[in-house]
Coordinates of C-alpha atoms in Angstrom, one line a residue:
X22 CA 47.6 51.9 -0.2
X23 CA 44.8 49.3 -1.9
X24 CA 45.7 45.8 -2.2
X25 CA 43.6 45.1 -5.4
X26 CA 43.1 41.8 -6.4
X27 CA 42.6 40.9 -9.9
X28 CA 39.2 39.3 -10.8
X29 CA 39.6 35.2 -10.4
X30 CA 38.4 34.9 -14.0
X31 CA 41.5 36.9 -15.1
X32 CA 43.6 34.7 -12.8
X33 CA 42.7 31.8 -14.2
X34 CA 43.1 33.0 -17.8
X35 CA 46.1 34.2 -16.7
X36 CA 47.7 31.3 -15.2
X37 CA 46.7 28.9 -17.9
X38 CA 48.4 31.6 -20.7
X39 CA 51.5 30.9 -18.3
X40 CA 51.5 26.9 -18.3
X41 CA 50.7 27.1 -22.3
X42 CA 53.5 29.5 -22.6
X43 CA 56.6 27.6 -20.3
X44 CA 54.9 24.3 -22.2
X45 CA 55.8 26.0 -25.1
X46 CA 59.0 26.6 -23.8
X47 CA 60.0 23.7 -22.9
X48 CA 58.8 21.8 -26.0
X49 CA 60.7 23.8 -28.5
X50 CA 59.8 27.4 -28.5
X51 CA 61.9 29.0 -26.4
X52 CA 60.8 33.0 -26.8
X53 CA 56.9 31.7 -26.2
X54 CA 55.7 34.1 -23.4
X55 CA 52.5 35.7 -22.6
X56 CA 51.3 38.8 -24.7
X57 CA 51.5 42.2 -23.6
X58 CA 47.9 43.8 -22.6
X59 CA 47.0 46.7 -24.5
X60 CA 46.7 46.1 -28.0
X61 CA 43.7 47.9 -29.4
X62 CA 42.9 44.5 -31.5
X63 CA 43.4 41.5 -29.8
X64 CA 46.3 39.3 -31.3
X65 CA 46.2 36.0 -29.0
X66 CA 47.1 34.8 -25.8
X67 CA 50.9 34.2 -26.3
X68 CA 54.1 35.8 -28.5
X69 CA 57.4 34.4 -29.4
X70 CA 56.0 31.8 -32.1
X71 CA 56.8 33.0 -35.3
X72 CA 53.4 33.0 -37.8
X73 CA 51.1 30.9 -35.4
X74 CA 48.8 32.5 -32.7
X75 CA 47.7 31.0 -29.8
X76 CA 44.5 31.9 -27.9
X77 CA 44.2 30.0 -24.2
X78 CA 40.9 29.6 -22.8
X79 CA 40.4 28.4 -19.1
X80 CA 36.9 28.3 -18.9
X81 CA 33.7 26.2 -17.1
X82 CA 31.5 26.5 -20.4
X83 CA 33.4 25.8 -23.4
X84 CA 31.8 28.0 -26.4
X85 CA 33.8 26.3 -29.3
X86 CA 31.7 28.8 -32.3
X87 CA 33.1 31.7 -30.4
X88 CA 36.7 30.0 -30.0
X89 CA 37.2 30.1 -33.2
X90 CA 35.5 33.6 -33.8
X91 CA 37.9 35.1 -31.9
X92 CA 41.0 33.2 -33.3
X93 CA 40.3 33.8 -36.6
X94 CA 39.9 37.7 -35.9
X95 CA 42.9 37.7 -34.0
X96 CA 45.1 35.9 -36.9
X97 CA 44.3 38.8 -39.0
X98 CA 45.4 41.3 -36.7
X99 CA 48.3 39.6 -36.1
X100 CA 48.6 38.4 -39.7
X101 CA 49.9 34.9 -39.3
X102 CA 49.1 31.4 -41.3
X103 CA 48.9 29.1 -38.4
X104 CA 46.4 29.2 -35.3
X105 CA 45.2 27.4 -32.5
X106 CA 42.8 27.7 -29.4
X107 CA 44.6 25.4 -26.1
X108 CA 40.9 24.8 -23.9
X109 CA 42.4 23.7 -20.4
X110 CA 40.9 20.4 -19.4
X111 CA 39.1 20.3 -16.2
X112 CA 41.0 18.5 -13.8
X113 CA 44.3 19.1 -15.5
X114 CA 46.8 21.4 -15.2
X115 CA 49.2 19.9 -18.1
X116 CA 48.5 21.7 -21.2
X117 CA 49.5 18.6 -23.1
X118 CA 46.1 17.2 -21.7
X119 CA 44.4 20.1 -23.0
X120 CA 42.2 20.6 -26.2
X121 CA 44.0 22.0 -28.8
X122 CA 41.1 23.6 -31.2
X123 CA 40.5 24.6 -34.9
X124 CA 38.7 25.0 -37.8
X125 CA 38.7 22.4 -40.5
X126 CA 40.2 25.0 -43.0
X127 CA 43.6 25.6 -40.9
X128 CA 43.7 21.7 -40.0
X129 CA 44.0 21.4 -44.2
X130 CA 46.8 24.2 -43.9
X131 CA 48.8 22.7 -41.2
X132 CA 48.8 18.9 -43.0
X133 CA 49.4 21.0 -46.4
X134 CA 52.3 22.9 -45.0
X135 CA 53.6 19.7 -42.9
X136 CA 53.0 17.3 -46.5
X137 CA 53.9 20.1 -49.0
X138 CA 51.0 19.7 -50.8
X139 CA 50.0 23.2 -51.0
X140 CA 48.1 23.5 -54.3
X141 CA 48.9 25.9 -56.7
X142 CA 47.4 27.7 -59.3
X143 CA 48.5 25.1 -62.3
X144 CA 47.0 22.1 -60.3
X145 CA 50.6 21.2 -58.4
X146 CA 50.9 20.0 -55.0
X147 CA 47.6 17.7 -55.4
X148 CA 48.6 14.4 -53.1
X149 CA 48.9 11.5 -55.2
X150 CA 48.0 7.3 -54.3
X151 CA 51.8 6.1 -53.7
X152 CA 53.0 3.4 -56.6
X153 CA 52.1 0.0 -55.9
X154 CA 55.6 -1.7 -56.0

């Protein structure tokens, strides 16, 4: 029988999908776990958060255009609201070191959702200075 060893790219990936996802577990989200293989459209790097995907990238060049290619394709496959890309920090295995990456646009979203100033269509939701008293 072959012992085949899995490229040490894929490792890597691999084992940084696994610290995001325990992190994850450990900080709140307790069904985070590593995606199953196999989808014919990529849908992110970990399941088990409801409308947020999560693409990890443990790389030596950090491409931060195509980062946020690929999450924004893969929150339409998966059809969720919320993303983010976790870029493991060189020297550090503690995703909370890490580099948590996104476009301007969902930034806006998350502080919208988090404020509830989501605008609406008759002007609502717009944040207002707070009264001077």
């Amino acid at each position: 029988m072959l012992d085949v060893m899995a490229h040490p790219n894929k490792r890597k990936g691999s084992a940084a999908e696994l610290a995001v996802a325990k992190w994850l577990n450990a900080n709140g989200f307790p069904l985070a776990r590593r995606a199953a293989a196999g989808w014919t459209q990529d849908r992110g790097d970990i399941d088990g958060v409801p409308d947020l995907t999560v693409e990890v990238k443990n790389e030596k060049r950090i491409d931060l255009p195509g980062y946020i290619r690929e999450l924004e394709a893969e929150m339409m496959h998966r059809d969720t609201q919320l993303g983010v890309v976790m870029v493991k920090r060189r020297g550090s295995a503690d995703p909370d070191d890490w580099y948590a990456v996104l476009p301007g646009w969902l930034w806006l979203r998350m502080a919208q959702i988090l404020y509830g100033t989501i605008p609406t269509d008759e002007g609502a939701g717009t944040v207002q200075d707070p009264p001077l008293d």
